[in-house]
mmCIF file of C-alpha atoms in Angstrom:
data_model
loop_
_atom_site.group_PDB
_atom_site.id
_atom_site.type_symbol
_atom_site.label_atom_id
_atom_site.label_comp_id
_atom_site.label_asym_id
_atom_site.label_seq_id
_atom_site.Cartn_x
_atom_site.Cartn_y
_atom_site.Cartn_z
ATOM 1 C CA MET A 6 -131.816 78.797 -5.682
ATOM 2 C CA ALA A 7 -128.115 77.935 -5.706
ATOM 3 C CA LYS A 8 -126.272 78.611 -8.918
ATOM 4 C CA PRO A 9 -125.507 75.335 -10.762
ATOM 5 C CA ARG A 10 -121.837 74.392 -10.601
ATOM 6 C CA PRO A 11 -119.913 74.203 -13.888
ATOM 7 C CA PRO A 12 -118.660 70.773 -14.992
ATOM 8 C CA ARG A 13 -115.376 69.445 -13.659
ATOM 9 C CA ARG A 14 -112.172 69.576 -15.648
ATOM 10 C CA ASN A 15 -109.335 67.279 -14.674
ATOM 11 C CA GLY A 16 -110.737 66.822 -11.178
ATOM 12 C CA PHE A 17 -111.140 70.557 -10.514
ATOM 13 C CA TYR A 18 -114.225 72.722 -10.796
ATOM 14 C CA ARG A 19 -113.907 75.446 -13.411
ATOM 15 C CA ASP A 20 -115.361 78.110 -11.139
ATOM 16 C CA ASP A 21 -112.807 80.866 -10.687
ATOM 17 C CA VAL A 22 -115.646 83.346 -10.250
ATOM 18 C CA TYR A 23 -118.196 80.850 -8.878
ATOM 19 C CA ARG A 24 -118.711 80.730 -5.140
ATOM 20 C CA ASP A 25 -121.178 78.306 -3.530
ATOM 21 C CA ASP A 26 -121.819 79.340 0.072
ATOM 22 C CA THR A 27 -123.969 76.249 0.617
ATOM 23 C CA VAL A 28 -120.875 74.077 0.247
ATOM 24 C CA GLY A 29 -118.704 76.219 2.465
ATOM 25 C CA SER A 30 -115.563 74.140 2.103
ATOM 26 C CA ILE A 31 -112.443 74.498 0.000
ATOM 27 C CA LEU A 32 -111.883 70.767 0.393
ATOM 28 C CA ASN A 33 -114.830 70.056 -1.890
ATOM 29 C CA LYS A 34 -112.874 71.595 -4.745
ATOM 30 C CA LEU A 35 -110.093 69.035 -4.388
ATOM 31 C CA PRO A 36 -109.934 65.812 -6.392
ATOM 32 C CA PRO A 37 -111.680 63.095 -4.319
ATOM 33 C CA GLU A 38 -108.425 61.259 -3.538
ATOM 34 C CA ALA A 39 -106.787 64.458 -2.275
ATOM 35 C CA LYS A 40 -109.846 65.355 -0.172
ATOM 36 C CA ILE A 41 -109.842 61.933 1.489
ATOM 37 C CA TRP A 42 -106.094 62.180 2.193
ATOM 38 C CA VAL A 43 -106.315 65.697 3.691
ATOM 39 C CA GLU A 44 -109.262 64.786 5.901
ATOM 40 C CA SER A 45 -107.455 61.687 7.167
ATOM 41 C CA LEU A 46 -104.430 63.632 8.448
ATOM 42 C CA PRO A 47 -103.974 64.018 12.211
ATOM 43 C CA TRP A 48 -103.866 67.554 13.554
ATOM 44 C CA HIS A 49 -100.074 67.931 13.764
ATOM 45 C CA GLN A 50 -99.781 66.988 10.060
ATOM 46 C CA ARG A 51 -102.633 69.301 9.118
ATOM 47 C CA ARG A 52 -100.576 72.164 10.563
ATOM 48 C CA TYR A 53 -97.839 71.341 8.061
ATOM 49 C CA VAL A 54 -100.330 71.542 5.195
ATOM 50 C CA LEU A 55 -101.634 74.889 6.432
ATOM 51 C CA SER A 56 -98.089 76.229 6.768
ATOM 52 C CA LEU A 57 -97.285 75.191 3.195
ATOM 53 C CA CYS A 58 -100.509 76.799 1.911
ATOM 54 C CA HIS A 59 -99.636 80.036 3.696
ATOM 55 C CA LEU A 60 -96.096 80.112 2.319
ATOM 56 C CA MET A 61 -97.227 79.390 -1.229
ATOM 57 C CA CYS A 62 -99.911 82.094 -1.176
ATOM 58 C CA ALA A 63 -97.486 84.670 0.225
ATOM 59 C CA ALA A 64 -94.662 83.851 -2.183
ATOM 60 C CA SER A 65 -93.996 85.738 -5.411
ATOM 61 C CA PRO A 66 -94.641 83.973 -8.730
ATOM 62 C CA GLU A 67 -90.885 83.537 -9.198
ATOM 63 C CA VAL A 68 -90.520 81.815 -5.809
ATOM 64 C CA GLN A 69 -93.581 79.675 -6.524
ATOM 65 C CA ALA A 70 -92.021 78.610 -9.822
ATOM 66 C CA GLU A 71 -88.738 77.733 -8.123
ATOM 67 C CA PHE A 72 -90.530 75.661 -5.479
ATOM 68 C CA LEU A 73 -92.687 73.863 -8.033
ATOM 69 C CA ASP A 74 -89.615 73.186 -10.125
ATOM 70 C CA ASP A 75 -87.774 71.601 -7.197
ATOM 71 C CA TYR A 76 -90.814 69.759 -5.865
ATOM 72 C CA THR A 77 -92.479 68.437 -9.011
ATOM 73 C CA ALA A 78 -90.249 68.764 -12.071
ATOM 74 C CA ASP A 79 -88.259 65.552 -11.599
ATOM 75 C CA GLY A 80 -91.438 63.502 -11.327
ATOM 76 C CA LEU A 81 -93.017 65.233 -14.300
ATOM 77 C CA VAL A 82 -89.894 64.742 -16.406
ATOM 78 C CA SER A 83 -89.781 61.035 -15.622
ATOM 79 C CA ARG A 84 -93.468 60.724 -16.520
ATOM 80 C CA LYS A 85 -92.944 62.598 -19.781
ATOM 81 C CA LEU A 86 -89.974 60.466 -20.764
ATOM 82 C CA GLU A 87 -92.213 57.418 -20.423
ATOM 83 C CA ASP A 88 -94.323 58.757 -23.296
ATOM 84 C CA LYS A 89 -91.893 57.540 -25.935
ATOM 85 C CA GLU A 90 -94.309 57.858 -28.839
ATOM 86 C CA THR A 91 -95.048 61.566 -28.310
ATOM 87 C CA GLU A 92 -91.418 62.267 -27.474
ATOM 88 C CA GLN A 93 -90.293 60.665 -30.734
ATOM 89 C CA ARG A 94 -92.852 62.652 -32.731
ATOM 90 C CA VAL A 95 -91.493 65.904 -31.315
ATOM 91 C CA ARG A 96 -87.934 64.758 -32.069
ATOM 92 C CA ASP A 97 -88.949 64.016 -35.656
ATOM 93 C CA TYR A 98 -90.528 67.447 -36.067
ATOM 94 C CA LEU A 99 -87.477 69.216 -34.636
ATOM 95 C CA LYS A 100 -85.322 67.283 -37.083
ATOM 96 C CA GLU A 101 -87.654 68.157 -39.964
ATOM 97 C CA PHE A 102 -87.388 71.858 -39.122
ATOM 98 C CA ARG A 103 -83.625 71.444 -38.610
ATOM 99 C CA ILE A 104 -83.825 72.678 -35.037
ATOM 100 C CA ALA A 105 -80.802 71.477 -33.096
ATOM 101 C CA THR A 106 -82.445 71.330 -29.647
ATOM 102 C CA GLU A 107 -81.862 67.902 -28.076
ATOM 103 C CA LEU A 108 -84.984 66.683 -26.285
ATOM 104 C CA ASP A 109 -83.481 65.219 -23.108
ATOM 105 C CA ALA A 110 -84.336 65.301 -19.391
ATOM 106 C CA GLY A 111 -82.491 68.589 -18.870
ATOM 107 C CA VAL A 112 -84.374 70.348 -21.676
ATOM 108 C CA LEU A 113 -87.728 69.006 -20.479
ATOM 109 C CA ARG A 114 -87.051 70.106 -16.901
ATOM 110 C CA ARG A 115 -86.115 73.585 -18.126
ATOM 111 C CA TYR A 116 -89.257 73.778 -20.232
ATOM 112 C CA ILE A 117 -91.498 72.660 -17.354
ATOM 113 C CA ARG A 118 -90.109 75.424 -15.146
ATOM 114 C CA GLN A 119 -90.401 77.881 -18.041
ATOM 115 C CA PHE A 120 -94.050 76.890 -18.448
ATOM 116 C CA TYR A 121 -94.677 77.849 -14.795
ATOM 117 C CA VAL A 122 -92.882 81.170 -15.198
ATOM 118 C CA HIS A 123 -94.506 81.919 -18.565
ATOM 119 C CA SER A 124 -97.953 81.350 -17.075
ATOM 120 C CA ALA A 125 -97.143 83.668 -14.176
ATOM 121 C CA GLN A 126 -95.696 86.427 -16.353
ATOM 122 C CA ASP A 127 -98.509 86.347 -18.879
ATOM 123 C CA ALA A 128 -100.265 89.653 -18.302
ATOM 124 C CA ARG A 129 -103.294 88.380 -20.195
ATOM 125 C CA ARG A 130 -103.978 85.729 -17.545
ATOM 126 C CA GLN A 131 -105.416 86.223 -14.080
ATOM 127 C CA PRO A 132 -102.581 85.913 -11.528
ATOM 128 C CA ASP A 133 -104.635 83.691 -9.226
ATOM 129 C CA LEU A 134 -104.836 81.040 -11.961
ATOM 130 C CA TYR A 135 -101.081 80.471 -11.829
ATOM 131 C CA LEU A 136 -101.060 77.773 -9.157
ATOM 132 C CA GLU A 137 -104.153 76.193 -10.683
ATOM 133 C CA SER A 138 -102.340 75.768 -13.998
ATOM 134 C CA ALA A 139 -99.428 74.162 -12.158
ATOM 135 C CA LEU A 140 -101.764 71.774 -10.337
ATOM 136 C CA ARG A 141 -103.432 70.774 -13.588
ATOM 137 C CA LEU A 142 -99.992 70.034 -14.986
ATOM 138 C CA VAL A 143 -99.313 67.718 -12.037
ATOM 139 C CA PHE A 144 -102.673 65.946 -11.910
ATOM 140 C CA SER A 145 -103.837 65.869 -15.514
ATOM 141 C CA THR A 146 -102.523 63.563 -18.221
ATOM 142 C CA GLU A 147 -103.984 65.946 -20.804
ATOM 143 C CA GLU A 148 -102.084 68.903 -19.370
ATOM 144 C CA ARG A 149 -98.850 66.896 -19.169
ATOM 145 C CA ASN A 150 -99.232 66.031 -22.838
ATOM 146 C CA ASN A 151 -99.414 69.760 -23.499
ATOM 147 C CA VAL A 152 -95.815 70.068 -22.325
ATOM 148 C CA PHE A 153 -94.586 68.476 -25.545
ATOM 149 C CA SER A 154 -96.896 70.736 -27.565
ATOM 150 C CA TYR A 155 -95.496 73.725 -25.683
ATOM 151 C CA VAL A 156 -91.918 72.626 -26.365
ATOM 152 C CA LEU A 157 -92.558 72.158 -30.078
ATOM 153 C CA GLY A 158 -94.474 75.428 -30.423
ATOM 154 C CA PHE A 159 -91.830 77.377 -28.524
ATOM 155 C CA GLU A 160 -88.966 75.976 -30.594
ATOM 156 C CA LEU A 161 -90.809 76.876 -33.812
ATOM 157 C CA LEU A 162 -91.418 80.434 -32.622
ATOM 158 C CA LYS A 163 -87.759 80.790 -31.652
ATOM 159 C CA MET A 164 -86.824 79.736 -35.172
ATOM 160 C CA MET A 165 -89.251 82.266 -36.655
ATOM 161 C CA PHE A 166 -87.910 85.052 -34.441
ATOM 162 C CA ARG A 167 -84.485 84.467 -35.992
ATOM 163 C CA MET A 168 -85.822 84.542 -39.546
ATOM 164 C CA SER A 169 -85.535 87.618 -41.745
ATOM 165 C CA TRP A 170 -88.676 89.400 -42.858
ATOM 166 C CA TYR A 171 -88.003 88.120 -46.351
ATOM 167 C CA GLN A 172 -87.974 84.564 -44.966
ATOM 168 C CA HIS A 173 -91.206 85.333 -43.097
ATOM 169 C CA GLU A 174 -92.732 86.299 -46.415
ATOM 170 C CA LYS A 175 -91.639 83.070 -48.055
ATOM 171 C CA LEU A 176 -92.929 81.063 -45.093
ATOM 172 C CA TYR A 177 -96.389 82.604 -44.918
ATOM 173 C CA ARG A 178 -96.862 82.355 -48.686
ATOM 174 C CA LEU A 179 -96.621 78.563 -48.296
ATOM 175 C CA GLN A 180 -99.550 78.456 -45.854
ATOM 176 C CA ARG A 181 -103.132 77.689 -46.820
ATOM 177 C CA ASN A 182 -104.602 80.371 -44.548
ATOM 178 C CA GLN A 183 -102.101 83.168 -45.041
ATOM 179 C CA ASP A 184 -104.110 85.945 -43.361
ATOM 180 C CA GLU A 185 -104.561 83.978 -40.137
ATOM 181 C CA PHE A 186 -100.910 82.910 -40.095
ATOM 182 C CA ILE A 187 -99.717 86.492 -40.585
ATOM 183 C CA ALA A 188 -102.027 87.875 -37.892
ATOM 184 C CA THR A 189 -101.248 85.157 -35.338
ATOM 185 C CA TYR A 190 -97.494 84.767 -35.749
ATOM 186 C CA ILE A 191 -95.792 87.042 -38.289
ATOM 187 C CA LYS A 192 -97.153 90.423 -37.223
ATOM 188 C CA PRO A 193 -96.481 89.897 -33.489
ATOM 189 C CA ILE A 194 -92.913 88.763 -34.228
ATOM 190 C CA GLN A 195 -92.179 91.656 -36.560
ATOM 191 C CA TYR A 196 -93.713 94.101 -34.086
ATOM 192 C CA ALA A 197 -91.398 92.687 -31.380
ATOM 193 C CA HIS A 198 -88.496 93.085 -33.814
ATOM 194 C CA ARG A 199 -89.385 96.735 -34.300
ATOM 195 C CA VAL A 200 -89.999 97.807 -30.705
ATOM 196 C CA ASN A 201 -86.869 96.036 -29.485
ATOM 197 C CA SER A 202 -84.749 97.529 -32.283
ATOM 198 C CA ILE A 203 -83.822 94.092 -33.572
ATOM 199 C CA VAL A 204 -85.002 95.011 -37.053
ATOM 200 C CA VAL A 205 -85.026 98.742 -37.783
ATOM 201 C CA PRO A 206 -86.814 99.499 -41.062
ATOM 202 C CA LYS A 207 -85.415 102.590 -42.751
ATOM 203 C CA ASP A 208 -86.855 104.093 -45.911
ATOM 204 C CA GLU A 209 -89.448 101.322 -46.126
ATOM 205 C CA GLY A 210 -90.901 102.806 -49.274
ATOM 206 C CA VAL A 211 -87.563 102.725 -51.072
ATOM 207 C CA PHE A 212 -86.977 99.313 -52.612
ATOM 208 C CA PHE A 213 -83.210 99.789 -52.774
ATOM 209 C CA ALA A 214 -83.104 100.190 -48.997
ATOM 210 C CA ARG A 215 -85.117 97.053 -48.224
ATOM 211 C CA ARG A 216 -82.133 94.738 -48.377
ATOM 212 C CA ASN A 217 -80.687 96.339 -45.228
ATOM 213 C CA TYR A 218 -83.546 95.251 -42.965
ATOM 214 C CA PHE A 219 -85.739 92.942 -45.047
ATOM 215 C CA VAL A 220 -83.149 90.301 -45.945
ATOM 216 C CA GLN A 221 -80.831 90.436 -42.923
ATOM 217 C CA GLU A 222 -81.439 87.611 -40.418
ATOM 218 C CA PRO A 223 -81.680 88.941 -36.840
ATOM 219 C CA GLU A 224 -78.937 87.893 -34.425
ATOM 220 C CA ILE A 225 -80.569 87.293 -31.052
ATOM 221 C CA PRO A 226 -78.788 85.657 -28.065
ATOM 222 C CA GLU A 227 -80.574 82.577 -26.706
ATOM 223 C CA LYS A 228 -81.570 84.082 -23.350
ATOM 224 C CA ARG A 229 -82.956 87.198 -24.999
ATOM 225 C CA LEU A 230 -84.744 85.055 -27.583
ATOM 226 C CA VAL A 231 -86.583 83.092 -24.884
ATOM 227 C CA GLU A 232 -87.610 86.330 -23.181
ATOM 228 C CA LEU A 233 -88.950 87.756 -26.430
ATOM 229 C CA VAL A 234 -91.066 84.701 -27.244
ATOM 230 C CA MET A 235 -92.496 84.644 -23.715
ATOM 231 C CA ALA A 236 -93.294 88.371 -23.854
ATOM 232 C CA THR A 237 -94.857 88.171 -27.323
ATOM 233 C CA PHE A 238 -97.020 85.045 -27.100
ATOM 234 C CA THR A 239 -99.223 83.547 -24.398
ATOM 235 C CA THR A 240 -98.699 79.998 -23.212
ATOM 236 C CA ASP A 241 -101.952 79.074 -24.985
ATOM 237 C CA VAL A 242 -100.737 80.386 -28.345
ATOM 238 C CA VAL A 243 -97.429 78.532 -27.946
ATOM 239 C CA SER A 244 -99.081 75.249 -26.940
ATOM 240 C CA ASN A 245 -101.774 75.499 -29.611
ATOM 241 C CA PHE A 246 -99.123 76.095 -32.272
ATOM 242 C CA GLY A 247 -97.332 72.888 -31.324
ATOM 243 C CA PHE A 248 -100.569 70.960 -30.795
ATOM 244 C CA SER A 249 -101.918 71.898 -34.229
ATOM 245 C CA LEU A 250 -98.822 70.418 -35.812
ATOM 246 C CA MET A 251 -98.974 67.280 -33.654
ATOM 247 C CA ARG A 252 -102.607 66.784 -34.653
ATOM 248 C CA HIS A 253 -102.327 67.766 -38.325
ATOM 249 C CA PRO A 254 -98.804 67.561 -39.823
ATOM 250 C CA ASN A 255 -99.823 69.823 -42.718
ATOM 251 C CA SER A 256 -101.093 72.594 -40.446
ATOM 252 C CA LEU A 257 -97.694 74.233 -41.009
ATOM 253 C CA ILE A 258 -96.289 73.877 -44.517
ATOM 254 C CA PHE A 259 -92.530 74.167 -44.387
ATOM 255 C CA ASP A 260 -89.845 74.006 -47.060
ATOM 256 C CA TYR A 261 -86.447 74.628 -45.499
ATOM 257 C CA ASP A 262 -84.525 74.861 -48.780
ATOM 258 C CA HIS A 263 -86.969 77.379 -50.206
ATOM 259 C CA ILE A 264 -87.169 79.556 -47.080
ATOM 260 C CA PHE A 265 -83.471 79.566 -46.265
ATOM 261 C CA ASP A 266 -82.134 79.533 -49.833
ATOM 262 C CA LEU A 267 -79.102 81.800 -49.472
ATOM 263 C CA GLU A 268 -78.455 81.899 -53.206
ATOM 264 C CA GLN A 269 -81.964 83.162 -53.846
ATOM 265 C CA ASP A 270 -81.501 85.785 -51.129
ATOM 266 C CA VAL A 271 -78.290 86.939 -52.760
ATOM 267 C CA ILE A 272 -80.080 87.332 -56.125
ATOM 268 C CA PHE A 273 -82.754 89.399 -54.390
ATOM 269 C CA ASP A 274 -80.053 91.540 -52.785
ATOM 270 C CA LEU A 275 -78.174 92.071 -56.025
ATOM 271 C CA ASN A 276 -81.341 93.013 -57.885
ATOM 272 C CA ALA A 277 -81.940 95.699 -55.290
ATOM 273 C CA THR A 278 -78.637 97.347 -56.216
ATOM 274 C CA GLU A 279 -79.180 97.427 -59.951
#
């Protein structure tokens, strides 16, 4: 008896491991419209499709990302900019968190390409799912909506990477589920700080020494910052972070004046010297 096929998602079968020899055709895994189009092509045009498939499969993830950027990003950006409501919500959140990133076509295009590259570089994903994730982004409205969630989540994580450990402490103490927040975001960021020598704790058990690493805000160049976030968090964690905020505004409790209160930090620093 043939193994039952899993349900479709966004026009594709979720069967990375599943193989149905009774079907015997890759075309059956295409969305119906794409299958009809491919089967209608004359032979000389089918050769072009086969050539493109061969080149894409043989290319490195970086080359695939560059091709997908050139071939699809403009269309995706224009589609995203049509979603004015979601775009405005992300703008409002960035303003609330006092993040200066301007959400324009150039930023969206850069983030779409980054999403491709991030998916490919994510060691916790299967490499053969890279093109599938790109195709879902092209075909699926749900996946395209995730772009804005990814942008928002990534910008928040960049902000947190540039926060001091003292500011991390003030941020997580505001959250309702502190343990989950620490485990999901704070610990991975602080571990990345340590292993990359961005924050170097010395004499951690000596309170007087804490001001040197605990209060100092890390200075990280933008390019390096993007690399660190991509290396530390999966695309799913980034997107889910942004999506949780889009769905429930209070999923992240944030008080800018409290977290970044320089005067309070100075008092803390002075107390450490007494």
